[in-house]
Amino acid sequence: MSGSSSVAAMKKVVQQLRLEAGLNRVKVSQAAADLKQFCLQNVQHDPLLTGVSSSTNPFRPQKVCSFL
Amino acid sequence: MKTRRTLKGHGNKVLCMDWCKDKRRIVSSSQDGKVIVWDSFTTNKEHAVTMPCTWVMACAYAPSGCAIACGGLDNKCSVYPLTFDKNENMAAKKKSVAMHTNYLSACSFTNSDMQILTASGDGTCALWDVESGQLLQSFHGHGADVLCLDLAPSETGNTFVSGGCDKKAMVWDMRSGQCVQAFETHESDINSVRYYPSGDAFASGSDDATCRLYDLRADREVAIYSKESIIFGASSVDFSLSGRLLFAGYNDYTINVWDVLKGSRVSILFGHENRVSTLRVSPDGTAFCSGSWDHTLRVWA
């Protein structure tokens, strides 16, 4: 019966919403500050940001090819 | 930043790619049914498999580097062990792991070679045991096709995020199958989701031409990356190692580089001659690779 199945579906939705409403939320100002801090802490280790010298980056073309 | 390598060899649109943990090998899959493993330093093809279906929309490298998983219109996810023995036919060792009732849109190994997470056009995600092919957990909740998924970085626990055609991004607990958080601010299909390196946030790219950053602890969207001049959908997104840069591939053939913290565009990269369909930063962050409908993959550094 479409009546009872939609009631069951709605019950599930309400249950899910109650679950989500019960989450502990952090204020955006705090969360954003944490994201920023993580980012700035790791900036030196980010090769795409700081750039890597040609000698160590495997993707940059090497100018000298030595034969052994 | 510019193209350092161009990987040519696919006969049709490149749909998906993934890096190996060794930071050099790449697996890519295409509309022509081929899945190719490349050495990105030399651009040599190391392995190639022809799938029985076209539109191989998902592929992934196993953490050990010894196997790859792929799938698409065959509704399955298959795992192929990689072997360097020339006498062995890769296709013969194929193992069918996942079975969905619609196309496979995304797949990813969890922290080990033993489990695979899949997303499908049938609206569900599922966790499978590779060895037995058994379904370990299924995730129901999306109202339409699920197009993408990403696993949380290992330090932060057993969750993953998925995005779908119902414009929702949902975060799931892998053990209980429960949806723990849902975000619905996009105005169109979400094509790609990727966790921020700290695991506390994730970015999404959508057909509504925007990329958005959602913070998990604040439980809301915290940034939108968009410009009036960008009108084509973003097909795939990934963060640089520190999370400062967000690389996004678009359907207008370009890649936009966004400053995550400032919300502004840092750079726009040209090179592809058709839609950018997939984009991943390498495991050590020294480069990123993009795949396109122009049949090629490009490695940028």
Coordinates of C-alpha atoms in Angstrom, one line a residue:
Chain A
M1 CA 0.0 0.0 0.0
S2 CA 1.5 3.3 -1.0
G3 CA 0.2 4.9 2.2
S4 CA 2.2 2.7 4.6
S5 CA 5.3 2.6 2.5
S6 CA 5.6 6.4 2.2
V7 CA 5.0 6.6 6.0
A8 CA 7.9 4.2 6.5
A9 CA 10.0 6.2 4.1
M10 CA 9.2 9.4 5.9
K11 CA 10.0 7.8 9.3
K12 CA 13.5 6.9 7.9
V13 CA 14.0 10.5 6.7
V14 CA 13.0 11.9 10.1
Q15 CA 15.3 9.4 11.9
Q16 CA 18.2 10.4 9.6
L17 CA 17.5 14.1 10.2
R18 CA 17.4 13.6 14.0
L19 CA 20.8 11.8 13.7
E20 CA 22.2 14.7 11.7
A21 CA 20.8 17.3 14.0
G22 CA 22.4 15.7 17.0
L23 CA 25.9 16.2 15.6
N24 CA 28.4 18.3 17.6
R25 CA 29.3 21.2 15.4
V26 CA 32.3 23.4 15.6
K27 CA 32.0 27.1 14.8
V28 CA 33.1 28.0 11.3
S29 CA 35.6 30.6 12.6
Q30 CA 37.3 27.8 14.5
A31 CA 37.1 25.2 11.7
A32 CA 38.4 27.7 9.1
A33 CA 41.2 28.7 11.4
D34 CA 42.2 25.0 11.8
L35 CA 42.1 24.5 8.0
K36 CA 44.3 27.5 7.5
Q37 CA 46.7 26.3 10.2
F38 CA 47.0 22.9 8.7
C39 CA 47.7 24.4 5.3
L40 CA 50.3 26.9 6.4
Q41 CA 52.1 24.3 8.5
N42 CA 52.5 22.1 5.4
V43 CA 53.2 24.7 2.8
Q44 CA 57.0 24.0 2.8
H45 CA 56.4 20.4 2.0
D46 CA 54.2 21.1 -1.0
P47 CA 56.3 20.7 -4.1
L48 CA 53.6 22.2 -6.4
L49 CA 53.5 25.3 -4.3
T50 CA 57.1 25.9 -3.5
G51 CA 58.6 24.5 -6.7
V52 CA 61.3 21.9 -6.9
S53 CA 64.7 22.4 -8.6
S54 CA 65.2 20.6 -11.9
S55 CA 67.8 18.3 -10.4
T56 CA 65.4 16.7 -7.9
N57 CA 62.1 16.8 -9.8
P58 CA 61.7 13.7 -11.8
F59 CA 59.4 15.4 -14.2
R60 CA 61.5 18.3 -15.2
P61 CA 63.7 17.7 -18.2
Q62 CA 67.3 17.0 -17.4
K63 CA 69.8 18.9 -19.4
V64 CA 72.8 16.7 -19.1
C65 CA 72.7 13.0 -20.0
S66 CA 75.8 11.1 -18.9
F67 CA 76.9 7.9 -20.4
L68 CA 78.6 5.3 -18.2
Chain B
M1 CA 53.4 24.9 -14.2
K2 CA 53.2 23.3 -17.5
T3 CA 52.8 19.9 -19.3
R4 CA 55.9 17.8 -18.6
R5 CA 54.7 14.6 -20.2
T6 CA 52.0 13.7 -22.6
L7 CA 50.8 10.1 -22.5
K8 CA 49.4 9.0 -25.9
G9 CA 48.0 5.7 -26.7
H10 CA 44.3 5.6 -25.9
G11 CA 42.1 5.3 -28.9
N12 CA 39.2 7.2 -27.4
K13 CA 38.2 9.5 -24.5
V14 CA 40.2 9.0 -21.3
L15 CA 37.7 8.7 -18.5
C16 CA 39.6 7.9 -15.3
M17 CA 43.1 7.7 -14.0
D18 CA 44.9 6.9 -10.7
W19 CA 48.5 7.0 -9.4
C20 CA 50.4 4.1 -8.0
K21 CA 51.9 4.7 -4.5
D22 CA 55.3 4.5 -6.1
K23 CA 54.6 8.0 -7.4
R24 CA 55.5 7.1 -11.0
R25 CA 53.1 4.6 -12.4
I26 CA 49.6 5.6 -13.6
V27 CA 46.6 3.5 -14.6
S28 CA 44.1 5.0 -17.0
S29 CA 40.9 3.8 -18.5
S30 CA 39.1 4.9 -21.7
Q31 CA 35.9 4.8 -23.6
D32 CA 37.5 2.3 -26.0
G33 CA 37.5 -0.4 -23.3
K34 CA 41.2 -0.2 -22.8
V35 CA 42.9 0.1 -19.4
I36 CA 46.6 1.0 -19.6
V37 CA 49.4 1.2 -17.0
W38 CA 52.0 3.8 -17.8
D39 CA 55.4 4.7 -16.4
S40 CA 55.0 8.5 -16.2
F41 CA 58.7 9.2 -16.1
T42 CA 59.4 7.5 -19.4
T43 CA 55.9 7.6 -20.9
N44 CA 56.2 3.9 -21.7
K45 CA 53.2 1.6 -21.5
E46 CA 53.8 -1.2 -19.1
H47 CA 50.5 -3.1 -19.2
A48 CA 47.3 -3.0 -21.3
V49 CA 44.1 -4.8 -20.8
T50 CA 41.0 -4.7 -23.0
M51 CA 37.8 -4.8 -21.1
P52 CA 34.8 -6.6 -22.5
C53 CA 32.8 -3.4 -22.3
T54 CA 33.3 0.2 -23.6
W55 CA 33.2 3.2 -21.3
V56 CA 35.5 2.1 -18.5
M57 CA 34.5 4.9 -16.2
A58 CA 36.5 3.9 -13.2
C59 CA 39.9 2.6 -12.5
A60 CA 42.1 2.4 -9.4
Y61 CA 45.6 1.3 -8.4
A62 CA 46.0 -1.1 -5.5
P63 CA 48.1 0.2 -2.6
S64 CA 50.6 -2.5 -3.1
G65 CA 51.0 -1.6 -6.7
C66 CA 50.4 -5.2 -7.7
A67 CA 46.9 -4.9 -9.0
I68 CA 44.5 -2.6 -10.7
A69 CA 40.7 -2.4 -10.5
C70 CA 38.4 -1.1 -13.2
G71 CA 34.8 -1.1 -14.4
G72 CA 32.1 0.8 -16.2
L73 CA 29.2 -0.2 -18.4
D74 CA 29.6 -3.8 -17.5
N75 CA 28.2 -2.9 -14.0
K76 CA 31.1 -4.7 -12.4
C77 CA 34.4 -3.9 -10.8
S78 CA 37.1 -6.3 -11.8
V79 CA 40.6 -6.7 -10.3
Y80 CA 43.5 -7.6 -12.5
P81 CA 46.8 -8.6 -10.8
L82 CA 49.8 -7.0 -12.6
T83 CA 52.4 -9.4 -13.8
F84 CA 55.6 -8.7 -15.7
D85 CA 55.7 -12.3 -17.0
K86 CA 55.3 -12.0 -20.8
N87 CA 53.8 -15.5 -21.0
E88 CA 50.9 -14.6 -18.7
N89 CA 47.8 -13.1 -20.2
M90 CA 46.5 -10.4 -17.8
A91 CA 42.9 -10.9 -18.8
A92 CA 43.1 -14.5 -17.8
K93 CA 43.7 -13.6 -14.2
K94 CA 40.8 -11.2 -14.0
K95 CA 38.7 -11.4 -10.9
S96 CA 35.1 -10.0 -10.8
V97 CA 34.6 -8.4 -7.5
A98 CA 31.6 -6.1 -7.5
M99 CA 28.2 -6.4 -9.1
H100 CA 25.9 -3.5 -9.3
T101 CA 22.6 -3.1 -11.2
N102 CA 23.8 -0.1 -13.2
Y103 CA 27.2 1.3 -14.4
L104 CA 30.2 1.6 -12.2
S105 CA 31.1 5.2 -11.8
A106 CA 34.0 5.1 -9.3
C107 CA 36.1 2.6 -7.4
S108 CA 38.9 2.8 -4.9
F109 CA 40.9 0.3 -2.8
T110 CA 40.7 0.9 0.9
N111 CA 44.0 0.9 2.9
S112 CA 44.7 -2.6 1.7
D113 CA 44.5 -4.7 -1.5
M114 CA 41.8 -6.7 0.2
Q115 CA 38.8 -4.4 0.0
I116 CA 37.3 -2.2 -2.7
L117 CA 34.8 0.6 -2.4
T118 CA 32.5 1.2 -5.4
A119 CA 30.0 3.8 -6.5
S120 CA 27.3 3.1 -9.1
G121 CA 24.7 4.6 -11.4
D122 CA 22.2 2.5 -9.4
G123 CA 22.4 5.1 -6.6
T124 CA 24.4 3.0 -4.1
C125 CA 27.9 2.6 -2.9
A126 CA 29.3 -0.7 -1.7
L127 CA 32.3 -2.2 0.1
W128 CA 33.5 -5.6 -1.2
D129 CA 36.0 -8.2 -0.2
V130 CA 38.3 -8.7 -3.1
E131 CA 39.3 -12.3 -2.4
S132 CA 35.7 -13.7 -2.0
G133 CA 33.8 -11.1 -4.0
Q134 CA 31.5 -10.8 -1.0
L135 CA 29.5 -7.6 -0.3
L136 CA 30.6 -6.4 3.1
Q137 CA 28.5 -3.3 3.4
S138 CA 26.2 -1.3 1.2
F139 CA 25.4 2.4 1.4
H140 CA 21.9 3.6 0.5
G141 CA 20.7 7.2 0.6
H142 CA 21.5 8.9 -2.7
G143 CA 18.4 9.7 -4.7
A144 CA 20.1 9.3 -8.0
D145 CA 23.3 8.0 -9.7
V146 CA 26.4 8.2 -7.5
L147 CA 29.2 9.7 -9.6
C148 CA 32.2 9.8 -7.3
L149 CA 33.7 8.8 -4.0
D150 CA 36.8 9.5 -1.9
L151 CA 38.2 7.7 1.1
A152 CA 39.2 9.7 4.2
P153 CA 43.0 10.0 4.7
S154 CA 43.9 7.0 6.9
E155 CA 44.6 9.0 10.1
T156 CA 41.0 10.1 10.4
G157 CA 39.2 6.9 10.4
N158 CA 36.7 4.8 8.4
T159 CA 34.7 7.2 6.5
F160 CA 34.3 8.2 2.9
V161 CA 32.4 10.9 1.0
S162 CA 30.3 10.3 -2.2
G163 CA 28.7 12.8 -4.6
G164 CA 25.9 12.2 -7.0
C165 CA 23.4 13.4 -9.5
D166 CA 21.0 14.2 -6.7
K167 CA 23.3 17.3 -6.0
K168 CA 24.2 15.8 -2.6
A169 CA 27.5 15.0 -1.1
M170 CA 27.2 12.4 1.6
V171 CA 29.7 11.2 4.2
W172 CA 29.4 7.6 5.3
D173 CA 30.6 5.5 8.2
M174 CA 32.1 2.4 6.5
R175 CA 31.5 0.1 9.4
S176 CA 27.8 0.8 10.0
G177 CA 26.7 1.8 6.5
Q178 CA 25.2 4.9 8.0
C179 CA 25.2 8.3 6.4
V180 CA 26.7 10.6 9.0
Q181 CA 26.5 13.9 7.2
A182 CA 24.9 15.2 4.0
F183 CA 25.5 18.4 2.1
E184 CA 23.2 19.8 -0.5
T185 CA 24.3 23.2 -1.8
H186 CA 25.3 22.4 -5.3
E187 CA 22.9 23.3 -8.1
S188 CA 23.7 20.3 -10.3
D189 CA 25.3 16.9 -10.4
I190 CA 28.5 16.5 -8.3
N191 CA 31.1 15.0 -10.5
S192 CA 34.0 14.7 -8.2
V193 CA 34.7 14.8 -4.4
R194 CA 38.1 14.9 -2.7
Y195 CA 39.1 15.1 0.9
Y196 CA 41.3 17.9 2.2
P197 CA 44.7 16.5 3.2
S198 CA 43.9 16.9 6.9
G199 CA 40.6 14.9 6.5
D200 CA 38.5 17.7 8.2
A201 CA 37.0 19.0 4.9
F202 CA 36.4 18.0 1.4
A203 CA 36.0 19.7 -2.0
S204 CA 33.5 19.0 -4.7
G205 CA 33.3 19.8 -8.4
S206 CA 30.0 20.1 -10.1
D207 CA 28.1 20.6 -13.4
D208 CA 27.0 24.0 -11.9
A209 CA 30.5 25.3 -12.8
T210 CA 31.5 25.7 -9.2
C211 CA 33.8 23.9 -6.8
R212 CA 32.9 24.1 -3.1
L213 CA 34.7 23.3 0.1
Y214 CA 32.7 21.7 2.9
D215 CA 34.0 21.5 6.5
L216 CA 33.1 18.3 8.2
R217 CA 33.4 19.6 11.8
A218 CA 31.4 22.8 11.1
D219 CA 29.0 20.6 9.0
R220 CA 28.6 23.2 6.3
E221 CA 29.9 24.7 3.1
V222 CA 32.7 27.1 3.8
A223 CA 33.9 28.3 0.4
I224 CA 32.8 28.5 -3.2
Y225 CA 35.3 28.6 -6.1
S226 CA 33.6 30.2 -9.0
K227 CA 33.9 33.0 -11.6
E228 CA 31.2 34.5 -13.8
S229 CA 33.5 33.6 -16.8
I230 CA 33.5 29.9 -15.9
I231 CA 30.3 28.4 -17.2
F232 CA 31.3 24.8 -17.9
G233 CA 31.0 22.1 -15.3
A234 CA 34.0 20.9 -13.2
S235 CA 34.6 17.3 -13.8
S236 CA 37.3 16.5 -11.3
V237 CA 39.1 18.1 -8.4
D238 CA 42.2 17.4 -6.3
F239 CA 44.2 19.2 -3.6
S240 CA 48.0 19.8 -3.6
L241 CA 49.8 18.2 -0.7
S242 CA 49.4 21.0 1.8
G243 CA 45.8 21.7 0.7
R244 CA 46.6 25.3 -0.4
L245 CA 45.9 24.7 -4.0
L246 CA 42.8 23.1 -5.5
F247 CA 43.2 21.8 -9.1
A248 CA 40.0 21.5 -11.0
G249 CA 39.5 20.1 -14.5
Y250 CA 36.6 21.6 -16.5
N251 CA 34.5 20.7 -19.5
D252 CA 35.8 23.8 -21.3
Y253 CA 39.1 22.0 -21.8
T254 CA 41.0 24.0 -19.1
I255 CA 42.3 23.3 -15.6
N256 CA 41.8 26.1 -13.1
V257 CA 44.1 26.3 -10.1
W258 CA 42.4 27.9 -7.0
D259 CA 43.9 29.3 -3.8
V260 CA 41.8 27.3 -1.3
L261 CA 42.2 29.8 1.5
K262 CA 41.6 33.0 -0.4
G263 CA 39.0 31.6 -2.8
S264 CA 40.6 33.2 -5.8
R265 CA 41.9 31.6 -9.0
V266 CA 45.7 31.4 -9.1
S267 CA 46.2 30.1 -12.6
I268 CA 44.5 28.6 -15.6
L269 CA 46.2 25.8 -17.5
F270 CA 45.6 25.2 -21.2
G271 CA 46.7 22.2 -23.2
H272 CA 44.0 19.7 -23.6
E273 CA 42.0 19.7 -26.8
N274 CA 38.8 18.4 -25.3
R275 CA 37.1 18.1 -21.9
V276 CA 39.2 17.3 -18.9
S277 CA 37.6 14.2 -17.4
T278 CA 39.9 13.2 -14.6
L279 CA 42.6 14.8 -12.5
R280 CA 44.8 13.5 -9.7
V281 CA 47.8 14.9 -7.8
S282 CA 50.7 12.4 -7.4
P283 CA 51.2 10.7 -4.0
D284 CA 54.2 12.9 -3.1
G285 CA 52.7 16.0 -4.5
T286 CA 55.4 16.7 -7.1
A287 CA 53.1 16.6 -10.1
F288 CA 49.5 16.1 -11.1
C289 CA 48.0 14.2 -14.0
S290 CA 45.0 15.0 -16.0
G291 CA 43.1 12.8 -18.5
S292 CA 40.9 14.2 -21.2
W293 CA 38.4 13.4 -24.0
D294 CA 41.2 14.3 -26.4
H295 CA 42.5 10.7 -25.8
T296 CA 45.6 11.9 -23.9
L297 CA 46.9 12.2 -20.4
R298 CA 49.2 15.1 -19.3
V299 CA 51.5 15.2 -16.4
W300 CA 52.0 18.8 -15.1
A301 CA 54.7 20.0 -12.8

